[in-house]
Coordinates of C-alpha atoms (C1' of nucleotides) in Angstrom, one line a residue:
Chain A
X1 CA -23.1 -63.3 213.3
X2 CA -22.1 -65.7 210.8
X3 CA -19.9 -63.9 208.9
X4 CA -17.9 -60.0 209.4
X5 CA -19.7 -58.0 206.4
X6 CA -17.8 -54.8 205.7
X7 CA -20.8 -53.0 206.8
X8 CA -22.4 -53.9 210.0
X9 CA -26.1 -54.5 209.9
X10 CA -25.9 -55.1 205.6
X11 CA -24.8 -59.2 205.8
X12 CA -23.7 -60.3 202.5
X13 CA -23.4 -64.1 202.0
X14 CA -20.5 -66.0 200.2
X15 CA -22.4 -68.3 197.1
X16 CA -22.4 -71.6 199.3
X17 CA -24.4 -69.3 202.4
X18 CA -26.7 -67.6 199.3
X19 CA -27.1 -71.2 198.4
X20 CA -28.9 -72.3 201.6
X21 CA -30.6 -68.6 202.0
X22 CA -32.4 -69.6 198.2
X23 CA -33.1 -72.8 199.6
X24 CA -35.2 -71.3 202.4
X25 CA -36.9 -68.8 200.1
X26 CA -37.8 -71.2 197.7
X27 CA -39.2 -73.9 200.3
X28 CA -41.4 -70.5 201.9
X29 CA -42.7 -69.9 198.4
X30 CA -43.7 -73.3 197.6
X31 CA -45.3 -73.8 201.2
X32 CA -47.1 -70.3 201.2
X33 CA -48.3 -71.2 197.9
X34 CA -49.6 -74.7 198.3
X35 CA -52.2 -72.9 201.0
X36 CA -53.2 -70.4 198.1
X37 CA -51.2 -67.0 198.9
X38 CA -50.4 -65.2 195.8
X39 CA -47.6 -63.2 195.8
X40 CA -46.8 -59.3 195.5
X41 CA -44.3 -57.0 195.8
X42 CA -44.6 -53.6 196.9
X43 CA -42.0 -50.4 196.2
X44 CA -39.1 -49.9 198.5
X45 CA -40.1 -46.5 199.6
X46 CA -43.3 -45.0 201.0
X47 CA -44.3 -41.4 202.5
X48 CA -42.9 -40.8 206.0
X49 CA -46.5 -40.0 206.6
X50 CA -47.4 -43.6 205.6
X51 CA -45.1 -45.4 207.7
X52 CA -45.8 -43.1 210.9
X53 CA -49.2 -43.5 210.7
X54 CA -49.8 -45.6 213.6
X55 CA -47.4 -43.5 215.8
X56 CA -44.2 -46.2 215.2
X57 CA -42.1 -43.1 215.6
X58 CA -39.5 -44.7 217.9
X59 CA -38.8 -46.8 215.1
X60 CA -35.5 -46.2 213.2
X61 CA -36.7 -45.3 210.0
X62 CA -34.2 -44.7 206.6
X63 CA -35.1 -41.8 205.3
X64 CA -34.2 -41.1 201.6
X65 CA -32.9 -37.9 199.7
X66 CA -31.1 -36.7 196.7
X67 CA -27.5 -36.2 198.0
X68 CA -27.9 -32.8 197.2
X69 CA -31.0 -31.1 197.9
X70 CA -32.3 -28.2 195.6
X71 CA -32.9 -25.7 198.5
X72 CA -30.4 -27.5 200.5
X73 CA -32.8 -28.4 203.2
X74 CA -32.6 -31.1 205.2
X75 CA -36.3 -33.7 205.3
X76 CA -37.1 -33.2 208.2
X77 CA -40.6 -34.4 209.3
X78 CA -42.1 -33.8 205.9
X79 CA -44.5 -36.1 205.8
X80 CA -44.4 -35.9 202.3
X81 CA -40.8 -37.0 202.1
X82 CA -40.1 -40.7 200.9
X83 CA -38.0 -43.3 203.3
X84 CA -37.3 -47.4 203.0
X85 CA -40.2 -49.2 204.3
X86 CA -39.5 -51.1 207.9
X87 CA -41.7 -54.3 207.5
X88 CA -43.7 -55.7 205.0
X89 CA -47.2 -55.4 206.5
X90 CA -47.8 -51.5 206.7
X91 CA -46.7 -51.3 203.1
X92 CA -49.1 -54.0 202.6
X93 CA -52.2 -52.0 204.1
X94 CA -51.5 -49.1 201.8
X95 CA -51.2 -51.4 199.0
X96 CA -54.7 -52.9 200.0
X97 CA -56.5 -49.4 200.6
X98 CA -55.0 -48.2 196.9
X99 CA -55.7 -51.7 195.0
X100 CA -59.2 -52.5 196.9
X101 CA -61.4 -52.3 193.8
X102 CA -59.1 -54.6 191.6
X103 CA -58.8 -57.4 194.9
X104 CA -60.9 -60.1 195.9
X105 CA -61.9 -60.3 199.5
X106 CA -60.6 -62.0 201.7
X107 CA -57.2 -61.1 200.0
X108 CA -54.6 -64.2 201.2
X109 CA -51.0 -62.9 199.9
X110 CA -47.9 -63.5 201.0
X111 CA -44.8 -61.3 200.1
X112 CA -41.1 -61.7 200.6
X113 CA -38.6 -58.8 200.1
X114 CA -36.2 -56.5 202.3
X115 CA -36.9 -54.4 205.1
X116 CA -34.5 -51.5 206.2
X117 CA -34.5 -50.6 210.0
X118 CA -31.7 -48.1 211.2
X119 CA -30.8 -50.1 214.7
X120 CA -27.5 -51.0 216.2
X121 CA -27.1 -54.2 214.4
X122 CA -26.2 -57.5 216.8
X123 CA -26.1 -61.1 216.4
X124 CA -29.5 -61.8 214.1
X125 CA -30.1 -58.7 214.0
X126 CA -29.6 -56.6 211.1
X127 CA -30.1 -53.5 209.4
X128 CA -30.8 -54.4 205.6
X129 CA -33.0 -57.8 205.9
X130 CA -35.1 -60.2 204.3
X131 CA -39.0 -60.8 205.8
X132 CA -41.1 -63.2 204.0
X133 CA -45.1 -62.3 205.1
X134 CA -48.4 -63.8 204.8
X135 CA -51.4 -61.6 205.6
X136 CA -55.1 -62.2 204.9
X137 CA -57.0 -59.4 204.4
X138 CA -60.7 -58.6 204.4
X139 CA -63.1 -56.3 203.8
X140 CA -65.0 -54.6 206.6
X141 CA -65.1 -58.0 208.3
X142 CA -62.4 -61.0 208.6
X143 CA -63.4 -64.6 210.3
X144 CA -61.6 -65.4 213.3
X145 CA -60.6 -68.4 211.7
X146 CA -57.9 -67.4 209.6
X147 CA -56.5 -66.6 213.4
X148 CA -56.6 -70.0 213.2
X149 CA -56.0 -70.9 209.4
X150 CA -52.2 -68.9 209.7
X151 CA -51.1 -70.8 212.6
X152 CA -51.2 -73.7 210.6
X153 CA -49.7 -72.3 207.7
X154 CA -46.4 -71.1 209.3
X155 CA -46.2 -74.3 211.5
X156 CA -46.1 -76.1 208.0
X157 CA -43.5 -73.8 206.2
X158 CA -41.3 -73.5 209.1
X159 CA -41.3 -77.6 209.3
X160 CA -40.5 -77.5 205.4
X161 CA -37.3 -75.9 206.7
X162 CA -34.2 -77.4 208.0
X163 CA -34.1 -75.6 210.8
X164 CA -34.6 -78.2 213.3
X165 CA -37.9 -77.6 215.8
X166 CA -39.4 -74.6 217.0
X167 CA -42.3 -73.3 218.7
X168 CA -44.8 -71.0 217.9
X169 CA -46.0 -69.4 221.5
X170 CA -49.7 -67.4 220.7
X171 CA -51.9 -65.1 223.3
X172 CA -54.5 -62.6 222.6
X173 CA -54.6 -59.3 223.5
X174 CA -58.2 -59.3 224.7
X175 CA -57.3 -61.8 227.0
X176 CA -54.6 -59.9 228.6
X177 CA -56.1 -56.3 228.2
X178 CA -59.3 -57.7 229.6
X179 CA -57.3 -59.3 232.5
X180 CA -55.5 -56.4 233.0
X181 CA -58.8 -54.2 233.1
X182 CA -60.9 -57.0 235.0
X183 CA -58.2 -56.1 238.1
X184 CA -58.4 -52.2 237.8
X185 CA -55.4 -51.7 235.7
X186 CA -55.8 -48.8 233.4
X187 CA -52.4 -48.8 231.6
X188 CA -52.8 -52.0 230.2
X189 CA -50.2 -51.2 227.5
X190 CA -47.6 -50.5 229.9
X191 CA -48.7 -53.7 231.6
X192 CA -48.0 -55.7 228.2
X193 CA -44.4 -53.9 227.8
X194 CA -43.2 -54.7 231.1
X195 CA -44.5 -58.7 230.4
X196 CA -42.7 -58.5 227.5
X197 CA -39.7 -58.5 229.3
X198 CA -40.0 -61.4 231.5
X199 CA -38.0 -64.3 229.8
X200 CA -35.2 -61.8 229.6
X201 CA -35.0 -60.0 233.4
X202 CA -37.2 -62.6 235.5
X203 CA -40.2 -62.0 237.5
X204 CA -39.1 -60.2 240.3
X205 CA -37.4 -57.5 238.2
X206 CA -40.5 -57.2 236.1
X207 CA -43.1 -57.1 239.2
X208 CA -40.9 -54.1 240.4
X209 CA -41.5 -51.9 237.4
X210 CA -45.0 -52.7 237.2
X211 CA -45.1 -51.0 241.0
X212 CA -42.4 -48.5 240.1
X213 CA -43.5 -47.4 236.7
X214 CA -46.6 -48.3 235.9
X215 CA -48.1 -47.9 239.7
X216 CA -50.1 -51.0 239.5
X217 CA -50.4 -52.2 243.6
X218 CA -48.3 -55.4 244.8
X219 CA -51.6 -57.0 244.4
X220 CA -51.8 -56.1 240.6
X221 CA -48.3 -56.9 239.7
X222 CA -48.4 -60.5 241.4
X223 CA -51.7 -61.5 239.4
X224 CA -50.5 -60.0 236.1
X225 CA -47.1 -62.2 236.7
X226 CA -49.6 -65.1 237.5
X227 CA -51.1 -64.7 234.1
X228 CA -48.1 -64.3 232.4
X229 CA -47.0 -67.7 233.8
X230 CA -49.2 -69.8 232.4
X231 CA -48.4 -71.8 229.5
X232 CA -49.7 -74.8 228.0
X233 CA -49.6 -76.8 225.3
X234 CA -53.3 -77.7 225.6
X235 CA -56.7 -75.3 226.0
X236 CA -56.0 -76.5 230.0
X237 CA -55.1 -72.4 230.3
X238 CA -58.5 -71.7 230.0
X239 CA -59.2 -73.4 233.5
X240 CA -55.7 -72.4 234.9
X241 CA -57.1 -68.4 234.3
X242 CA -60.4 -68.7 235.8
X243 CA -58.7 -70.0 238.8
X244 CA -57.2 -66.2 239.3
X245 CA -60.7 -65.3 239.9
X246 CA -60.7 -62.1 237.6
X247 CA -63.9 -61.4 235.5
X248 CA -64.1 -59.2 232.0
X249 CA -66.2 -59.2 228.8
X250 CA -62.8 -58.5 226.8
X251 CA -60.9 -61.5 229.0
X252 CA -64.1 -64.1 227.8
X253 CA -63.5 -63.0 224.5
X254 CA -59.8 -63.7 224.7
X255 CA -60.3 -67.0 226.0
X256 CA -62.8 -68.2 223.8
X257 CA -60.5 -67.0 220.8
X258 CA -57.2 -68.3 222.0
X259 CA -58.7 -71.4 222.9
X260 CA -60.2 -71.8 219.3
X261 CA -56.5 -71.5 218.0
X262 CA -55.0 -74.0 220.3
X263 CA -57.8 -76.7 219.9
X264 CA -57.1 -76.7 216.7
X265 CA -53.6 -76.6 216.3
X266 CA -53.0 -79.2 218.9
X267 CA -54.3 -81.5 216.3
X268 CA -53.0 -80.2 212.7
X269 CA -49.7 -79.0 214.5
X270 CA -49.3 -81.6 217.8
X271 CA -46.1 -80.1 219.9
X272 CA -45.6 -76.9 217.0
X273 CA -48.1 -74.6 218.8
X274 CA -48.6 -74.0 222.3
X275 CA -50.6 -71.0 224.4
X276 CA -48.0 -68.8 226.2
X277 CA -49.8 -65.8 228.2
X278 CA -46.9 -63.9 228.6
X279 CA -46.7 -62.8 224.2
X280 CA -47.1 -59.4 224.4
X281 CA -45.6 -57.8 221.0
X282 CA -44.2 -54.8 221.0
X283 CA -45.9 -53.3 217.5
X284 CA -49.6 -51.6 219.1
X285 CA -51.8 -52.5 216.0
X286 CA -52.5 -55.2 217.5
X287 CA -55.4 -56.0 218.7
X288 CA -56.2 -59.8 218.8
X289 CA -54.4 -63.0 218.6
X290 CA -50.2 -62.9 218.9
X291 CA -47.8 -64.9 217.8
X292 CA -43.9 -65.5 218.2
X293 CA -42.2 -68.1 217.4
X294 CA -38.7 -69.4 219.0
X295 CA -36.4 -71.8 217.7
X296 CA -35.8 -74.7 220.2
X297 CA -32.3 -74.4 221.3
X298 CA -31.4 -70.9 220.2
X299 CA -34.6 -69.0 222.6
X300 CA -32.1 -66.0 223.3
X301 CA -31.7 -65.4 219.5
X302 CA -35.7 -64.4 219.9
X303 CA -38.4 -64.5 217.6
X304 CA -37.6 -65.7 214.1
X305 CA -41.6 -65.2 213.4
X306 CA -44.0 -63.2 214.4
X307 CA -47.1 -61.3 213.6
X308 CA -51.1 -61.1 214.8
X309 CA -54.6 -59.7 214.1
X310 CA -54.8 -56.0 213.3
X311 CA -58.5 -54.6 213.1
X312 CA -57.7 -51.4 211.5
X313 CA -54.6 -51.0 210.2
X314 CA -55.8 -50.0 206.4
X315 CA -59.0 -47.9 206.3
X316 CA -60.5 -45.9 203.4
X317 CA -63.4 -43.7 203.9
X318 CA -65.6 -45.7 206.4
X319 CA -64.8 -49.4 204.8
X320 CA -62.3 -50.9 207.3
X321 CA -59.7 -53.9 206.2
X322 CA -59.2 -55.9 209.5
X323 CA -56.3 -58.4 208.7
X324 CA -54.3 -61.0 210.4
X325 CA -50.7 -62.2 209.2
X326 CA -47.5 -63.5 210.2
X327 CA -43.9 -62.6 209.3
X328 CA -40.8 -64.9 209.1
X329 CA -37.8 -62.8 209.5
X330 CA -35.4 -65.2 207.2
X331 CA -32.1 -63.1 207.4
X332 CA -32.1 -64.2 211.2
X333 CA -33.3 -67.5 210.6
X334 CA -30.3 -67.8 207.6
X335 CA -27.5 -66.5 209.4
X336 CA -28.2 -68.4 212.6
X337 CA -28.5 -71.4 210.8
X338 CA -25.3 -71.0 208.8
X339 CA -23.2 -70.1 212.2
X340 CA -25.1 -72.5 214.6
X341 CA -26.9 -74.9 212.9
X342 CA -24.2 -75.9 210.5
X343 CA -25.9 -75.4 207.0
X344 CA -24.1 -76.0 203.9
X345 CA -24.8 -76.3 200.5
X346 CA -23.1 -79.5 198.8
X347 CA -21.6 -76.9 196.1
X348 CA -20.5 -73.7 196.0
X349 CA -21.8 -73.5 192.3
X350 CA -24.6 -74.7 190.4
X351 CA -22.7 -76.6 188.1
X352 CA -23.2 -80.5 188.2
X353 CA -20.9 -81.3 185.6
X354 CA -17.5 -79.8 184.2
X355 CA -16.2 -80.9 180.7
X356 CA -12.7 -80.8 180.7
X357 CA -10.9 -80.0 177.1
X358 CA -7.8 -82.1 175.7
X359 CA -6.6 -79.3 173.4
X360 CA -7.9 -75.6 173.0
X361 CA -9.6 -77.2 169.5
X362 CA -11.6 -79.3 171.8
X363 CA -13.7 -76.1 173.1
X364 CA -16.1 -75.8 170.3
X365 CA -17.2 -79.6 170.9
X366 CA -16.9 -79.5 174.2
X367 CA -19.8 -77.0 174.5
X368 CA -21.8 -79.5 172.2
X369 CA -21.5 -82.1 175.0
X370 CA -22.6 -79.1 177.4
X371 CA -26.1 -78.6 175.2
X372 CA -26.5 -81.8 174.9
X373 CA -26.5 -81.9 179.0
X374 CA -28.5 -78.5 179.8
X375 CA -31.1 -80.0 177.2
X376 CA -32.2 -82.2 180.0
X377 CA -31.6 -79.4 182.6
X378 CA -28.3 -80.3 184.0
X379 CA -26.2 -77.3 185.0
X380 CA -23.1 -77.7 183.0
X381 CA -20.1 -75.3 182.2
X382 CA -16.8 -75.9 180.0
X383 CA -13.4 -75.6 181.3
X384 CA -11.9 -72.1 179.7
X385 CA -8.0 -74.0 179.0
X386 CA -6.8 -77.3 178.0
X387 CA -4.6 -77.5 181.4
X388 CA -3.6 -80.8 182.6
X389 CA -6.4 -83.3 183.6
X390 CA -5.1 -82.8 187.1
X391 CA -5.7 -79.3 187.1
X392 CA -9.2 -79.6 185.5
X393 CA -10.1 -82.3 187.5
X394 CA -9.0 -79.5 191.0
X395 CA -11.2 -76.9 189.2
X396 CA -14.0 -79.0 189.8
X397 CA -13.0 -80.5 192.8
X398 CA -12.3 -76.7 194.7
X399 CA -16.3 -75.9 194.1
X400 CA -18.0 -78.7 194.5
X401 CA -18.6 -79.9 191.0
X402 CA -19.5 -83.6 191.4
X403 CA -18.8 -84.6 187.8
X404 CA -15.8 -84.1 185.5
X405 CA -17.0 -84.8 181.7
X406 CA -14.1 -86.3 179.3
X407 CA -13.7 -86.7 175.6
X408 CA -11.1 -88.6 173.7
X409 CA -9.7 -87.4 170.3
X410 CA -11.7 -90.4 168.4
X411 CA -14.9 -89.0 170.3
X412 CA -15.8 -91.5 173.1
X413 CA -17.4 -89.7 176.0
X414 CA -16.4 -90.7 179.6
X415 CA -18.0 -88.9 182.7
X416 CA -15.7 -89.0 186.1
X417 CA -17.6 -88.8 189.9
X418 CA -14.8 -87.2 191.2
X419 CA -15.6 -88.1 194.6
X420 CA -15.5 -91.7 194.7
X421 CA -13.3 -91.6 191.2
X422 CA -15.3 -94.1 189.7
X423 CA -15.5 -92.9 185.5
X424 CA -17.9 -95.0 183.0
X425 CA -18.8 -94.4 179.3
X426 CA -21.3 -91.9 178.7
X427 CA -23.8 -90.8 176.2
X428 CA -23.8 -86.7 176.2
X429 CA -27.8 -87.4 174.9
X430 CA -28.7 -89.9 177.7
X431 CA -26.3 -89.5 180.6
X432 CA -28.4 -87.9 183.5
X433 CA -26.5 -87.9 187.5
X434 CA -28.7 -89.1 190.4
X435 CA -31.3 -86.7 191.2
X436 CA -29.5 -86.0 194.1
X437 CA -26.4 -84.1 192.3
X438 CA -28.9 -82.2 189.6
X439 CA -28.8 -79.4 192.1
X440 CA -26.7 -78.4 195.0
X441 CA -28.0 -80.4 198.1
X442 CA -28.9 -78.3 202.0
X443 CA -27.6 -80.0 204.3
X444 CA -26.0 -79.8 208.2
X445 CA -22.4 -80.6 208.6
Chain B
rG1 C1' -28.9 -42.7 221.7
rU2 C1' -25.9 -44.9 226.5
rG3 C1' -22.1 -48.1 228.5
rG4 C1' -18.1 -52.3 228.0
rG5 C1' -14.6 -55.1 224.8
rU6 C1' -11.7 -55.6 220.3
rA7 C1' -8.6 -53.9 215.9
rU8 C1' -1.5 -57.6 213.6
rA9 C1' -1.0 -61.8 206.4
rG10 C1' -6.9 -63.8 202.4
rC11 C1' -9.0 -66.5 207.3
rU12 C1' -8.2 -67.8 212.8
rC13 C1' -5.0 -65.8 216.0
rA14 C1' 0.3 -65.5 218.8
rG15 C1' 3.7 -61.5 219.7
rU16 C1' 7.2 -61.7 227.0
rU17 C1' 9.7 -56.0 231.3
rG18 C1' 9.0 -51.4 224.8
rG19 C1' 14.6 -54.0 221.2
rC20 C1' 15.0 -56.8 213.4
rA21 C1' 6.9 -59.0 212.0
rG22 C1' 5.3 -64.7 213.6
rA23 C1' 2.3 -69.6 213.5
rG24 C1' -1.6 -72.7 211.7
rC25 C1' -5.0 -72.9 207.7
rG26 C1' -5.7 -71.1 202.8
rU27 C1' -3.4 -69.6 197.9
rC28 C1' 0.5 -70.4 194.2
rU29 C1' 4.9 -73.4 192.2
rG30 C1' 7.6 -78.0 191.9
rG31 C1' 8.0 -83.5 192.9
rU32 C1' 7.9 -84.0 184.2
rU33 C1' 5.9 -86.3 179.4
rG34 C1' -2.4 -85.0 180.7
rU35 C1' -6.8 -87.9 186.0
rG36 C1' -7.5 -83.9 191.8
rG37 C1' -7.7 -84.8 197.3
rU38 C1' -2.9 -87.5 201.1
rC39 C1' 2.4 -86.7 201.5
rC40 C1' 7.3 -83.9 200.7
rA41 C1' 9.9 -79.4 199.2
rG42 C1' 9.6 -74.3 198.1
rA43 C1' 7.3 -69.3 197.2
rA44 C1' 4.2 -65.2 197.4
rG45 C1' 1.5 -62.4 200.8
rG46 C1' 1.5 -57.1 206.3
rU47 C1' 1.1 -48.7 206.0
rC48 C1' 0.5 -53.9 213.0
rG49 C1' -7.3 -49.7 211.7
rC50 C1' -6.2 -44.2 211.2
rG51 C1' -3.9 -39.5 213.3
rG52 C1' -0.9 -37.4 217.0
rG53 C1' 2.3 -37.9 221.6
rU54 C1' 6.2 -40.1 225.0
rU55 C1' 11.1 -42.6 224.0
rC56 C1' 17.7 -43.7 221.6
rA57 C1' 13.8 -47.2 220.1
rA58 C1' 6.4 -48.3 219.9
rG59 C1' 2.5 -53.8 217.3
rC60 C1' 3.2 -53.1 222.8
rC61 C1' 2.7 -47.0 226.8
rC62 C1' -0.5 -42.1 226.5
rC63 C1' -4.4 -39.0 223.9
rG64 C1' -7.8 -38.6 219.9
rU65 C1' -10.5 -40.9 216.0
rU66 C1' -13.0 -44.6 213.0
rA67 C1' -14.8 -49.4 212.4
rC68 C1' -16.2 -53.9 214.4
rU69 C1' -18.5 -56.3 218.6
rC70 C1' -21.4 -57.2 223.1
rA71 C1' -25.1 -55.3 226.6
rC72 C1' -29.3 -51.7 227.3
rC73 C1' -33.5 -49.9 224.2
rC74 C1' -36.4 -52.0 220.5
rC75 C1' -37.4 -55.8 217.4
rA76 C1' -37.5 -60.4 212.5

RNA sequence: GUGGGUAUAGCUCAGUUGGCAGAGCGUCUGGUUGUGGUCCAGAAGGUCGCGGGUUCAAGCCCCGUUACUCACCCCA
């Protein structure tokens, strides 16, 4: 964790760490929005019976209540009762379903705003934090190629970032369901959970509870580890899982499908995307293409993106809206940058320039000279008492504040750079710092 | 929810077999007649998480409790 907040799980960044965190947002808005994802917000709260619709009871929901009740009962499993939503993408089908006659199909959007989840926090992980989505929606049918498209869209923001590389690891479900079925597996779900865990307990650990707990033969479990070792960078896998010798309809589909994504992206996104058959996802609307995404470096810290194709999630009547999206969870990414990666904003503030004051008269002109600078949007703020120069010239020099702005009693303007202490005559109506010091700078130490 | 670790100044941490509460960093003041950082001198700052017990005496030992933290679970 980068920082002790006084509440576990609810991180609360200093102004230099919300700094870099605003950077971040900011570059994921512009990115998202150069590939033509307009933006929404939905409420905070939805119906319990919203958010457990696809059975994601185990999940730690918030529920929420008037601290006192009016018949003093407790909410229970009122479906009807409100609680803070847990992702962004469930909120985003109900949004869909409601708004349907006012959208235009396919619906690209991408939203950024807080997600509660009531988990033992750990290091990047949280209880209060911040996802930034992209989803494309469509209407009773979505090509496989935005499978495709969103790969390439969060391979560009992500490299916007400076967060150094990472890799975004995709499978499809078919592939492995089909596999799975294609040897005589029936609990292909368990199958996938157990997979799941392979980076973190090794093969032989996993192989056991696939024989222990799911009661798939030796046979089954050594050919399901097989799969799940395959990984290439290239559409090669294709080849490397026909050599298992398994056959299925569902496992052609999944190869044709993954392969389509990793053609592509090996040539938009050379290095960025590779095929990794052992992405299982824990989240069972799933029913396509997966993808996680690892920062290289920091693997154990997990995935700092992730999302798929979901055929069903929002349904009205018998109109279906099968979607596929992608969500980057950027409280992880933030504070595991700040700790590890050494992020820092240049400032603390935004301020690029502090006037200082000769006298407590000099106030009233001194916020001319400021005008004169925010005119040509340069952040600028006065100094509240004519203390020494020396003292000024610290109150800048504590936060950041590259430039300390000085006016003699017969008016002559002077502007300091208080890091290399070089001062030079300056016109309040034509003096603009280097483009570099408009705004506080993202950088690692 | 289950199990382990930790809790002392604003921050990072020392604190011996139980014997007067400590350091570094940071903050503030001064080193004078208005231009910071370095350097020198000085100062402020603590219910030792909280409650109880043992003892002549507890930061230290015992019990309880809360918070933080790590692992499991699950996930961004």
């Amino acid at each position: 964790m980068a920082r002790k907040a006084s509440l576990s799980g609810f991180p609360e960044w200093l102004p230099n760490e919300r700094l870099v965190e605003l950077h971040v947002l900011d570059s994921l808005r512009r990115s998202f929005e150069l590939h033509g994802f307009s933006n929404i917000e939905t409420r905070a709260v939805e119906t319990v019976g919203q958010l457990l619709r696809k059975g994601e009871i185990d999940k730690e929901v918030y529920g929420l209540s008037r601290l006192q009740n009016d018949d003093g009962e407790a909410a229970g499993t009122d479906p009807h009762a409100l609680a803070l939503h847990f992702d962004l993408t469930v909120p985003f089908a109900r949004y869909v379903v409601e708004n349907a006659g006012h959208l235009a199909f396919p619906f690209r959007r991408y939203q950024i705003q807080k997600v509660w989840r009531g988990e033992r926090p750990q290091d990047g992980r949280f209880r209060e934090f911040t996802q930034a989505d992209i989803d494309v929606v469509g209407d009773g049918a979505l090509p496989f190629r935005y499978d495709v498209e969103l790969a390439l869209v969060i391979a560009d923001a992500l490299s916007a970032l400076p967060i150094g590389d990472f890799t975004v690891r995709v499978n499809n479900r078919k592939l492995a369901e089909g596999f799975y079925l294609g040897l005589g597996i029936e609990d292909t779900a368990g199958v996938l959970r157990n997979i799941d865990k392979l980076e973190k307990i090794g093969p032989e650990r996993v192989a056991e509870a696939l024989v222990n707990e799911i009661g798939t033969t030796e046979e089954q479990a050594r050919a399901a580890l097989a799969l799940a070792s395959i990984r290439t960078a290239d559409t090669s896998f294709v080849e490397q899982v026909r050599a298992l010798g398994v056959e299925h309809e569902l496992l052609e589909t999944g190869l044709t499908e993954l392969a389509e994504v990793i053609d592509v992206a090996t040539r938009r996104a050379p290095g960025q995307v590779v095929a990794d058959l052992s992405i299982a996802r824990g989240l069972d609307y799933y029913t396509g293409t997966v993808y996680e995404t690892v920062l290289v470096g920091h693997e154990k810290l997990g995935s700092i993106c992730s999302g798929g194709r979901y055929e069903s999630l929002a349904s009205k009547g018998n109109r279906v809206f099968p979607g596929v999206g992608l969500s980057i969870g950027v409280s992880r990414l933030v504070s595991r940058m700040l700790s590890d990666g050494g992020l820092k904003a240049s400032r603390d503030v935004p301020s690029a320039v502090l006037v200082a004051l000769n006298d407590d008269d000099s106030w009233y002109p001194a916020q001319d000279v400021a005008a004169a600078l925010r005119a040509r949007g340069i952040a600028v703020e006065v100094a509240a008492r004519a203390e020494k120069f020396g003292k000024q010239i610290r109150y800048a020099d504590r936060r950041g504040i590259p430039y300390v702005w000085f006016t003699s009693a017969e008016g002559t303007h002077e502007v300091k750079d208080i890091r290399s202490g070089e001062q030079v005559v300056a016109d309040p109506h034509a003096w603009t710092p280097p483009a570099e010091d408009q705004h506080p700078g993202i950088s690692a130490s």
